[in-house]
Short mmCIF file of C-alpha atoms in Angstrom, two decimals:
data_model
loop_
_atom_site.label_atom_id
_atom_site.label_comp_id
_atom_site.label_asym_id
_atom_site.label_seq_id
_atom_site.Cartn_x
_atom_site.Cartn_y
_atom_site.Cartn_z
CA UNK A 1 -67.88 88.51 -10.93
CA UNK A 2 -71.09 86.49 -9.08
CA UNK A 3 -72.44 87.08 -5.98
CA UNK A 4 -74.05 84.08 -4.29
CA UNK A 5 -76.51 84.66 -1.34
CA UNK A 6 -74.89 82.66 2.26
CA UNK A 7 -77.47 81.86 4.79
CA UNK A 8 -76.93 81.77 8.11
CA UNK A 9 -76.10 78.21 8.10
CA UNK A 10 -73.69 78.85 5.66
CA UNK A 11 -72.28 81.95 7.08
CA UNK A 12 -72.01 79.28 10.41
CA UNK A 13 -70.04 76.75 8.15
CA UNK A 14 -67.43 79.05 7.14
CA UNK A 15 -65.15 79.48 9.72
CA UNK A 16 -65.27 75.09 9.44
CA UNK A 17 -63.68 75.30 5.78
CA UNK A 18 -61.30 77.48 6.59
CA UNK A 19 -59.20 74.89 8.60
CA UNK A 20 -57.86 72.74 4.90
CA UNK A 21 -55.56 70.15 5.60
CA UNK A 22 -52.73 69.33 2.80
CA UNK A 23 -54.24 67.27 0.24
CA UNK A 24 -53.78 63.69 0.18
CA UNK A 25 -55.10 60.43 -1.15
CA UNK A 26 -56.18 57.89 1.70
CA UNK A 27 -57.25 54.19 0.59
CA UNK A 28 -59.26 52.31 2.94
CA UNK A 29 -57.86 49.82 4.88
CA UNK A 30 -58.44 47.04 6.80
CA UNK A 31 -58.86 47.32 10.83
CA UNK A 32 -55.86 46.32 12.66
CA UNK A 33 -54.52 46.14 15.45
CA UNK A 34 -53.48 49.51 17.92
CA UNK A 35 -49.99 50.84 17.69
CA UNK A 36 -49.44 50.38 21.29
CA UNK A 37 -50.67 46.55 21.35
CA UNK A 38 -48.30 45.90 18.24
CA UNK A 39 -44.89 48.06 20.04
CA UNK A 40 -46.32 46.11 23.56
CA UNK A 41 -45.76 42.91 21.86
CA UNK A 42 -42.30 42.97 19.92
CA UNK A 43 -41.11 44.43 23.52
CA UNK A 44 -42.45 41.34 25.59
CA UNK A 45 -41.26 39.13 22.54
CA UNK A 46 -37.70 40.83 22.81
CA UNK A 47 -37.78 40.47 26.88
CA UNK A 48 -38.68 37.05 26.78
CA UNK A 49 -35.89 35.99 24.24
CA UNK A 50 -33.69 37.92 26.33
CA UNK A 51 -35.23 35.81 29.78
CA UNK A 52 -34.29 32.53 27.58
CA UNK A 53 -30.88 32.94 26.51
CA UNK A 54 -29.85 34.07 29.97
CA UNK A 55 -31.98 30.70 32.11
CA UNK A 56 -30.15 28.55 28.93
CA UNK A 57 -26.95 30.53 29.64
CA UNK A 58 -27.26 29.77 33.74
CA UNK A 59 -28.02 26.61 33.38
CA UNK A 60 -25.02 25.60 31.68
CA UNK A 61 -23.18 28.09 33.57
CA UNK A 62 -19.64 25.95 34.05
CA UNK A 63 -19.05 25.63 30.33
CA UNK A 64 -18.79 29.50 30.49
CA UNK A 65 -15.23 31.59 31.54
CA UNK A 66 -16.13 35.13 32.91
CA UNK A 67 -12.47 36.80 32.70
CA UNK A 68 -12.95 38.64 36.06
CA UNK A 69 -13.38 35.78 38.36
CA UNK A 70 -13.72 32.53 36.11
CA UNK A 71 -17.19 32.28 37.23
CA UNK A 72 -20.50 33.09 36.33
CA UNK A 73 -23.57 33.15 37.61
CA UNK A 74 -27.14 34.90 37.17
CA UNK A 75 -26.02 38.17 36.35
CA UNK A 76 -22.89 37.48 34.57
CA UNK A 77 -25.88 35.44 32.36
CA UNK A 78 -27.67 38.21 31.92
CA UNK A 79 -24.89 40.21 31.14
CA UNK A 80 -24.14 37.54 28.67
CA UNK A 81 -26.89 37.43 27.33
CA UNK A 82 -28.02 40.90 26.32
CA UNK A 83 -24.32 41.63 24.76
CA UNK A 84 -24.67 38.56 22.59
CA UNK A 85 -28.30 39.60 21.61
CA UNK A 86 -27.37 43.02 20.39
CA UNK A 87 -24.36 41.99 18.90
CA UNK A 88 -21.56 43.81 20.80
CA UNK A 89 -19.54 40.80 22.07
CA UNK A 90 -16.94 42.32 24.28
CA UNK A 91 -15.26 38.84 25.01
CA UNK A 92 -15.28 39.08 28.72
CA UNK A 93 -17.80 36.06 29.10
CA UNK A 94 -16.86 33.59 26.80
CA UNK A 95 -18.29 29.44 26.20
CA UNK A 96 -15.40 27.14 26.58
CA UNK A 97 -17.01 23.66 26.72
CA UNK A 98 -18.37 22.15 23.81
CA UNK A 99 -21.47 21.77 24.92
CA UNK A 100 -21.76 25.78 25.61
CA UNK A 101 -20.51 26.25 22.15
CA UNK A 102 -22.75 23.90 20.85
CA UNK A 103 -25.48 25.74 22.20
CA UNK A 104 -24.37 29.01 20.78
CA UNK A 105 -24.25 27.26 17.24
CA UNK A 106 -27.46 25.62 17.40
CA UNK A 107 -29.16 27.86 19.89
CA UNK A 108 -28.23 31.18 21.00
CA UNK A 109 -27.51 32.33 17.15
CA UNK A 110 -31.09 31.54 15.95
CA UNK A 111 -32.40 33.82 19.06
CA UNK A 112 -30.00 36.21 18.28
CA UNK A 113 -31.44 36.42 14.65
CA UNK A 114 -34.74 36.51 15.97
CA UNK A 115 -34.39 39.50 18.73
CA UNK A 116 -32.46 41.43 16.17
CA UNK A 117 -35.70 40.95 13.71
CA UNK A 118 -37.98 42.15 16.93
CA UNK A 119 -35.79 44.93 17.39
CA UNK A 120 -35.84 46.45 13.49
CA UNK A 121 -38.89 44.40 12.51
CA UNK A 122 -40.68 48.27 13.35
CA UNK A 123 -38.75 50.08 10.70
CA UNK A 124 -38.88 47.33 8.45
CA UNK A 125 -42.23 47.25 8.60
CA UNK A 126 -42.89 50.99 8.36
CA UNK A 127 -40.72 50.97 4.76
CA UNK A 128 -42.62 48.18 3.70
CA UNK A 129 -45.55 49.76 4.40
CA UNK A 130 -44.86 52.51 2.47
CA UNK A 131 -44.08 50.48 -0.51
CA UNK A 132 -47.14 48.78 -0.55
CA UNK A 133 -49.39 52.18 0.28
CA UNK A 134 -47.45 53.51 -2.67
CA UNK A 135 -48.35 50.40 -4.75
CA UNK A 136 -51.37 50.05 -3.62
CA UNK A 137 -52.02 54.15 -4.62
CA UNK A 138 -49.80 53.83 -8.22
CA UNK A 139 -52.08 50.52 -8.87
CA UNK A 140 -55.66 52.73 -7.55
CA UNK A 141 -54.87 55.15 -10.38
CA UNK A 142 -54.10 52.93 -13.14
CA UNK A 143 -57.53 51.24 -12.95
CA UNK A 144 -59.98 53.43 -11.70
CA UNK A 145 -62.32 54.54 -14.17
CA UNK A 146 -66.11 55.91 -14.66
CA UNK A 147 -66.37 55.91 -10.91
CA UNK A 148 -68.09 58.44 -8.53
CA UNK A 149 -66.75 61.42 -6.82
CA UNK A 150 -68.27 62.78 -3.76
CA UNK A 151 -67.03 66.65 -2.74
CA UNK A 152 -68.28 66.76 1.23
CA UNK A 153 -68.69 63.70 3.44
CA UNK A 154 -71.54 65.34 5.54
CA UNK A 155 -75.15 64.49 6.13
CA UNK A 156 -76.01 65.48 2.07
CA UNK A 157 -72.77 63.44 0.90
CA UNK A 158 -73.16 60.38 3.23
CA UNK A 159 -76.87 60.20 2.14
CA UNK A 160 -75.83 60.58 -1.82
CA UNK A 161 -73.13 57.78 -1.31
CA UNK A 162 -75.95 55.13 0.76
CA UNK A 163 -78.16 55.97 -2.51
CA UNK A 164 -76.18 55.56 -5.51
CA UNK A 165 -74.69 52.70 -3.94
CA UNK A 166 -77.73 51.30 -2.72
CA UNK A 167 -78.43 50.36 -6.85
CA UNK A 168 -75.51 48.49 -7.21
CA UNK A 169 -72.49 50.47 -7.73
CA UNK A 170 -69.16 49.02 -5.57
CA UNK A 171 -67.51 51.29 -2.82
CA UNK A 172 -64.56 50.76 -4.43
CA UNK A 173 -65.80 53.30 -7.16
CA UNK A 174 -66.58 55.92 -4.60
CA UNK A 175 -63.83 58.88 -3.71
CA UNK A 176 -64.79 61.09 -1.32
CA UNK A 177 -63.13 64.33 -1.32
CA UNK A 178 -63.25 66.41 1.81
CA UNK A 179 -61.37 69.11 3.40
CA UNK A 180 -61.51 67.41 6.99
CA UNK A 181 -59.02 64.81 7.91
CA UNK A 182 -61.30 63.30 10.50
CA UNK A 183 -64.65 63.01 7.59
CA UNK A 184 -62.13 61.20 5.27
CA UNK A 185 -60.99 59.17 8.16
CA UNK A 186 -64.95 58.08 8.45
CA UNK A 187 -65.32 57.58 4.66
CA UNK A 188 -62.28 55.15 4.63
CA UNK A 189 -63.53 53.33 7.26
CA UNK A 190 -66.79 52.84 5.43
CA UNK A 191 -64.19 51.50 2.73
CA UNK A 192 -64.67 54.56 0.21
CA UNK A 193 -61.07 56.15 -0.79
CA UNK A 194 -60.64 59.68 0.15
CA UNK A 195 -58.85 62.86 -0.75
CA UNK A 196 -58.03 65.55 2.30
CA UNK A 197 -58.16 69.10 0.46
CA UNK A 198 -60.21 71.87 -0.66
CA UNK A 199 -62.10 70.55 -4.08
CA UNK A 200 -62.32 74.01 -5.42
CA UNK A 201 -58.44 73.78 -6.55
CA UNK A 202 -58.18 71.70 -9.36
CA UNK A 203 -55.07 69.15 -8.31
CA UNK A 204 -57.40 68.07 -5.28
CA UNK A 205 -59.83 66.80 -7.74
CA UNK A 206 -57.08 65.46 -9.74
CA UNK A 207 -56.04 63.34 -7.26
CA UNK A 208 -59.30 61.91 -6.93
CA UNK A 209 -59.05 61.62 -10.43
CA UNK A 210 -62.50 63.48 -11.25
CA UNK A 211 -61.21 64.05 -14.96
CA UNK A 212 -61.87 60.37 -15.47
CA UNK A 213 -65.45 60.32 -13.36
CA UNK A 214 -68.52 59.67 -15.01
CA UNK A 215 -70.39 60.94 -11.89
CA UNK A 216 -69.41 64.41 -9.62
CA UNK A 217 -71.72 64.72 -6.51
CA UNK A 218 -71.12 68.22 -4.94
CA UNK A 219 -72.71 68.10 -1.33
CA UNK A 220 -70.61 71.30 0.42
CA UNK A 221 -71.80 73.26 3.28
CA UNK A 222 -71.76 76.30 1.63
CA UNK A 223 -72.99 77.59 -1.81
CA UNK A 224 -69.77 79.56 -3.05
CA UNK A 225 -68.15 76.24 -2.48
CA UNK A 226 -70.66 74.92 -4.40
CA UNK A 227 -70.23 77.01 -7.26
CA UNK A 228 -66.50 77.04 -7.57
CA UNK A 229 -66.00 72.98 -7.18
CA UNK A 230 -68.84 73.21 -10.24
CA UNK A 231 -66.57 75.17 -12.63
CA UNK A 232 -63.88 73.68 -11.01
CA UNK A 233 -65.00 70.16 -12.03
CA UNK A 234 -66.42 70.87 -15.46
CA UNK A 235 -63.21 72.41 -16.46
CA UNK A 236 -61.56 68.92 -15.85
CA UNK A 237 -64.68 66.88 -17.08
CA UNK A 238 -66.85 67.96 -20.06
CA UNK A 239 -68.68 65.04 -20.23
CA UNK A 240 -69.19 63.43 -16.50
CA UNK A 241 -73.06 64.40 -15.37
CA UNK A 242 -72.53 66.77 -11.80
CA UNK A 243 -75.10 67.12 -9.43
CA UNK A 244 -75.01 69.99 -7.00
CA UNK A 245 -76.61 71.17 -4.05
CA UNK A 246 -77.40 74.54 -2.27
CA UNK A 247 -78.91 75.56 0.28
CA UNK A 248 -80.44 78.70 -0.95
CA UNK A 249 -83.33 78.62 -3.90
CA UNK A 250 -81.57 81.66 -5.68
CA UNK A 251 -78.09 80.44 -5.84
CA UNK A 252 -79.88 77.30 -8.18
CA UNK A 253 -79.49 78.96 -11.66
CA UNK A 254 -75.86 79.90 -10.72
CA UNK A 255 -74.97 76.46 -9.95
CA UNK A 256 -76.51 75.23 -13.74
CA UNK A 257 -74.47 78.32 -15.27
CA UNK A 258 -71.18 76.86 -13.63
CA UNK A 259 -71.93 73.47 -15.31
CA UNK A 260 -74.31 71.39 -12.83
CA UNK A 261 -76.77 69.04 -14.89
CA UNK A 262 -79.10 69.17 -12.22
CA UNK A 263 -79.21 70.86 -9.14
CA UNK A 264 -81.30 70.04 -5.84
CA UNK A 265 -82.41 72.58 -3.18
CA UNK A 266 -81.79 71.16 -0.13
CA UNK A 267 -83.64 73.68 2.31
CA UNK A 268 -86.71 73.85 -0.12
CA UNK A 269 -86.77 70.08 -0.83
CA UNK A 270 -86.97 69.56 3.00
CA UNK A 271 -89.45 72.24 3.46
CA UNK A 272 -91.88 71.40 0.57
CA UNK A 273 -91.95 67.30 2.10
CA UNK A 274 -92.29 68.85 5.36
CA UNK A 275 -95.60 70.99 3.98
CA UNK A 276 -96.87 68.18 1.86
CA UNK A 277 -96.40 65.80 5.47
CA UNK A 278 -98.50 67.78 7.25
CA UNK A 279 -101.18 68.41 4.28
CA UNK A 280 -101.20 64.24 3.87
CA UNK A 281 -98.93 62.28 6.21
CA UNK A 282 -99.25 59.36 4.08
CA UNK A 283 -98.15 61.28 0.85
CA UNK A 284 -95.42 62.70 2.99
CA UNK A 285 -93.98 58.45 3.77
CA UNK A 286 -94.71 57.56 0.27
CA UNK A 287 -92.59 60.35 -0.80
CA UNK A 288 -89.90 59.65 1.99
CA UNK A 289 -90.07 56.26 0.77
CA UNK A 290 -89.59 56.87 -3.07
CA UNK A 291 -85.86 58.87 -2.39
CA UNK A 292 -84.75 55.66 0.07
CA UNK A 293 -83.53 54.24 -2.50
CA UNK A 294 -83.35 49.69 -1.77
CA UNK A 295 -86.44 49.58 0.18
CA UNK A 296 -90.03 49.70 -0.31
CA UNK A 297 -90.97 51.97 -3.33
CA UNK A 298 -88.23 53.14 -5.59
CA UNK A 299 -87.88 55.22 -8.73
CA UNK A 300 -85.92 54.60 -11.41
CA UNK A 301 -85.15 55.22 -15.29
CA UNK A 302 -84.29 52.61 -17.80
CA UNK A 303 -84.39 52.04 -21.45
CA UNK A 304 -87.57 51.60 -23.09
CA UNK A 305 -88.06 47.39 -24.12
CA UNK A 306 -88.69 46.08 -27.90
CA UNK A 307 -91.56 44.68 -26.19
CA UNK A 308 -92.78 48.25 -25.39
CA UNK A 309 -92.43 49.94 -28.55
CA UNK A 310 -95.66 51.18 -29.87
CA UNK A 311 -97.36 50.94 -26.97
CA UNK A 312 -98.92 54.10 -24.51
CA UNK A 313 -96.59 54.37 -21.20
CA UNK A 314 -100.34 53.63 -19.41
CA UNK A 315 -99.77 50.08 -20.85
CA UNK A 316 -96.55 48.65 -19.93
CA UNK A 317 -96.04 46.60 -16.66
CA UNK A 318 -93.95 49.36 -14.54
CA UNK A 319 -96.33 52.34 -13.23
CA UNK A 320 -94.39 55.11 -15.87
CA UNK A 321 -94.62 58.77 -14.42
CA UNK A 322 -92.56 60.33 -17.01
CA UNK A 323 -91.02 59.44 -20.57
CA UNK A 324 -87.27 60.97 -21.54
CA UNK A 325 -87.32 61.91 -25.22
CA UNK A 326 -84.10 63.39 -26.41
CA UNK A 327 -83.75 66.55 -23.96
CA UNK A 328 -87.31 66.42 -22.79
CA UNK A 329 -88.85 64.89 -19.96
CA UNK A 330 -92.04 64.67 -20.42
CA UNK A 331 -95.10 63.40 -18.04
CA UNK A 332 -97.26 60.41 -18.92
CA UNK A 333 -100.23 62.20 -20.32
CA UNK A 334 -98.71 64.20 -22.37
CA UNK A 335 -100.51 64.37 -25.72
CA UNK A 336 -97.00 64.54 -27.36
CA UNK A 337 -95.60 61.12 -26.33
CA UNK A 338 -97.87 59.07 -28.38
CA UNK A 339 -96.51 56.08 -28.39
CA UNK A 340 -93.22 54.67 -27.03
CA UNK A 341 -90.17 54.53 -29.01
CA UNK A 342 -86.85 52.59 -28.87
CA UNK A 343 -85.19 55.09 -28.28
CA UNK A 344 -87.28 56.29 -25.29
CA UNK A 345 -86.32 55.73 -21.71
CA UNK A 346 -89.11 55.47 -18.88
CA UNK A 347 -88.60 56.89 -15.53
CA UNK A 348 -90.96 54.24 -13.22
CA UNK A 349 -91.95 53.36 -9.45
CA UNK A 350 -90.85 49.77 -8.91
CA UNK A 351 -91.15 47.88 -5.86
CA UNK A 352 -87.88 47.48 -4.41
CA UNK A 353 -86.63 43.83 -3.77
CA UNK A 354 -83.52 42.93 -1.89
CA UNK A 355 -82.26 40.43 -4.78
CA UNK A 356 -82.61 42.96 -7.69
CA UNK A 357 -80.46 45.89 -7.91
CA UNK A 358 -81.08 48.39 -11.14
CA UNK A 359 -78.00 50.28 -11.97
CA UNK A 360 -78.47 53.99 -11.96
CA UNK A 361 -78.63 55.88 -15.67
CA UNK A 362 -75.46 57.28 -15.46
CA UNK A 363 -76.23 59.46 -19.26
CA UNK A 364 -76.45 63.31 -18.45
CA UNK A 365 -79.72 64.73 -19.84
CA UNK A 366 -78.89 67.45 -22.41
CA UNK A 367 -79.92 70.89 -20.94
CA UNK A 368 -82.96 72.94 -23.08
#
């Protein structure tokens, strides 16, 4: 058994998850129009066909026999009208001139066709809509691969998402999985695909398909959460790199146990760029600046160039802060660097540009 330490905040956020929605998968879609406007309009469609046959009805009104009085007039035109719409034909008005039965042929038929489409166009296109949601979801499974899951579409998880995809990686490879209908409703407006259920049971994160991720951001409001979506998601994936965060300090080595390649403190994080903004408020924007990933100052890790082999990270064009060797990540001075192999990859401040776009490393380091 593990205990993990709530805070307050977390204590606080409870009662929130408790409320878990049946899971489901929800694509993003395009914004249309309101279900009132679209029922207002086959309505007014259907009541001005209805208007038409019975003027084009009336005005022809002698080639008609009404077999009451032999007449008919406005209402008998309505009358007329609507029973030869929907179909039900009792007989009692009938055309008997050629021209009125002309004008059934070549006229009142087609509108017939056309108000009975208004009338079950609704259903029709409800069925067809599930076809193509269906489709669209059979066709959403078959190709998505190596993408990015997102468990919690709060502050933590929006931020992650505007990051990773701030280097280049397509919405289209984000799924967001939340246990709020209304924060998966917001993530597919954004056009990210969703999943509505609790991420610590292991079909949720099937649906999202996390087994085939290459990336698993956990961003939950609490740090249990935290811990089981971790095991969770490393039971499905051995090999896709999952980032965590927690709230408390202490929970950290937990959340590495459970499977996390790296873990960030959220409440410390905020609290040490809060202490280092008021020791130097310019070290505390240049730091604010270097995790905005797409603007100004941005740090990033890439592969070491054949034109860099041999040489001392000091002497390469990027400003190097750290060198990845194998499972160590080591800082620019160290002694035991020496000098730059192929095999090295450099983690470097570059000045952001909006016409360049450096893909994220997406390799997991190897733990010590």
């Amino acid at each position: 058994m593990f205990h993990v330490k709530l805070s307050g905040q977390d204590a606080i956020a409870r009662e929130a998850d408790e409320h878990i929605v049946t899971h489901r998968v929800k694509l993003p879609k395009k914004v249309v129009e309101h279900p009132f406007w679209q029922v207002a309009k086959r309505l007014s469609l259907a009541l001005i066909l209805l208007v038409a046959t019975a003027l084009i009805v009336y005005a022809d009104h002698d080639g008609y026999k009404d077999s009451s009085d032999g007449s008919v007039d406005l209402l008998d035109a309505f009358y007329y009208a609507t029973v030869t719409l929907s179909t039900t034909g009792y007989g009692d008005v009938t055309p008997v001139s050629d021209a009125a039965r002309l004008t059934n042929i070549f006229v009142i038929t087609p509108l017939r066709v056309l108000f009975l489409i208004v009338l079950v166009g609704t259903t029709l296109e409800v069925l067809t809509e599930r076809t193509r949601e269906e489709w669209r979801l059979n066709r959403w499974r078959s190709t998505l691969r190596d993408h990015t899951v997102v468990v919690g579409f709060g502050t933590k998880g929006r931020s992650a998402i505007q990051t990773v995809c701030a280097t280049g990686l397509k919405s289209e490879q984000v799924v967001v999985v939340d246990p709020s209908a209304k924060a998966i409703d917001l993530a597919s407006a954004e056009g990210y695909a969703g999943v509505v259920g609790d991420a610590t049971r292991s079909e949720v994160l099937k649906r999202a398909e996390a087994h085939r991720a290459r990336q698993i951001i956990i961003a939950t409001q609490r740090d249990d959460t935290a811990v089981l979506v971790t095991l969770t998601a490393r039971q499905l994936n051995r090999g896709a790199k999952i980032v965590a965060a927690v709230r408390e300090e202490e929970n950290a080595p937990l959340l590495k146990q459970s499977g996390a390649d790296a873990v960030i403190t959220s409440a410390s994080a905020a609290g040490r760029l809060l202490g280092l903004s008021v020791l130097s408020p310019a070290a505390g924007m240049v730091m604010e600046d270097l995790i905005q990933q797409g603007s100004g100052l941005d740090i990033v890790e890439r592969p070491v160039i054949k034109a860099e082999v041999g040489r001392k990270p000091r002497e390469t064009e990027d400003l190097v802060v750290s060198v990845v060797r194998g499972h160590r990540v080591l800082g620019y001075d160290d002694p035991a660097i020496g000098k730059l192999q192929l095999t090295d990859r450099l983690i470097t401040i570059v000045r952001a540009s909006p016409g360049s776009q450096i893909a994220p490393d997406v390799r997991p380091l190897r733990k010590d």
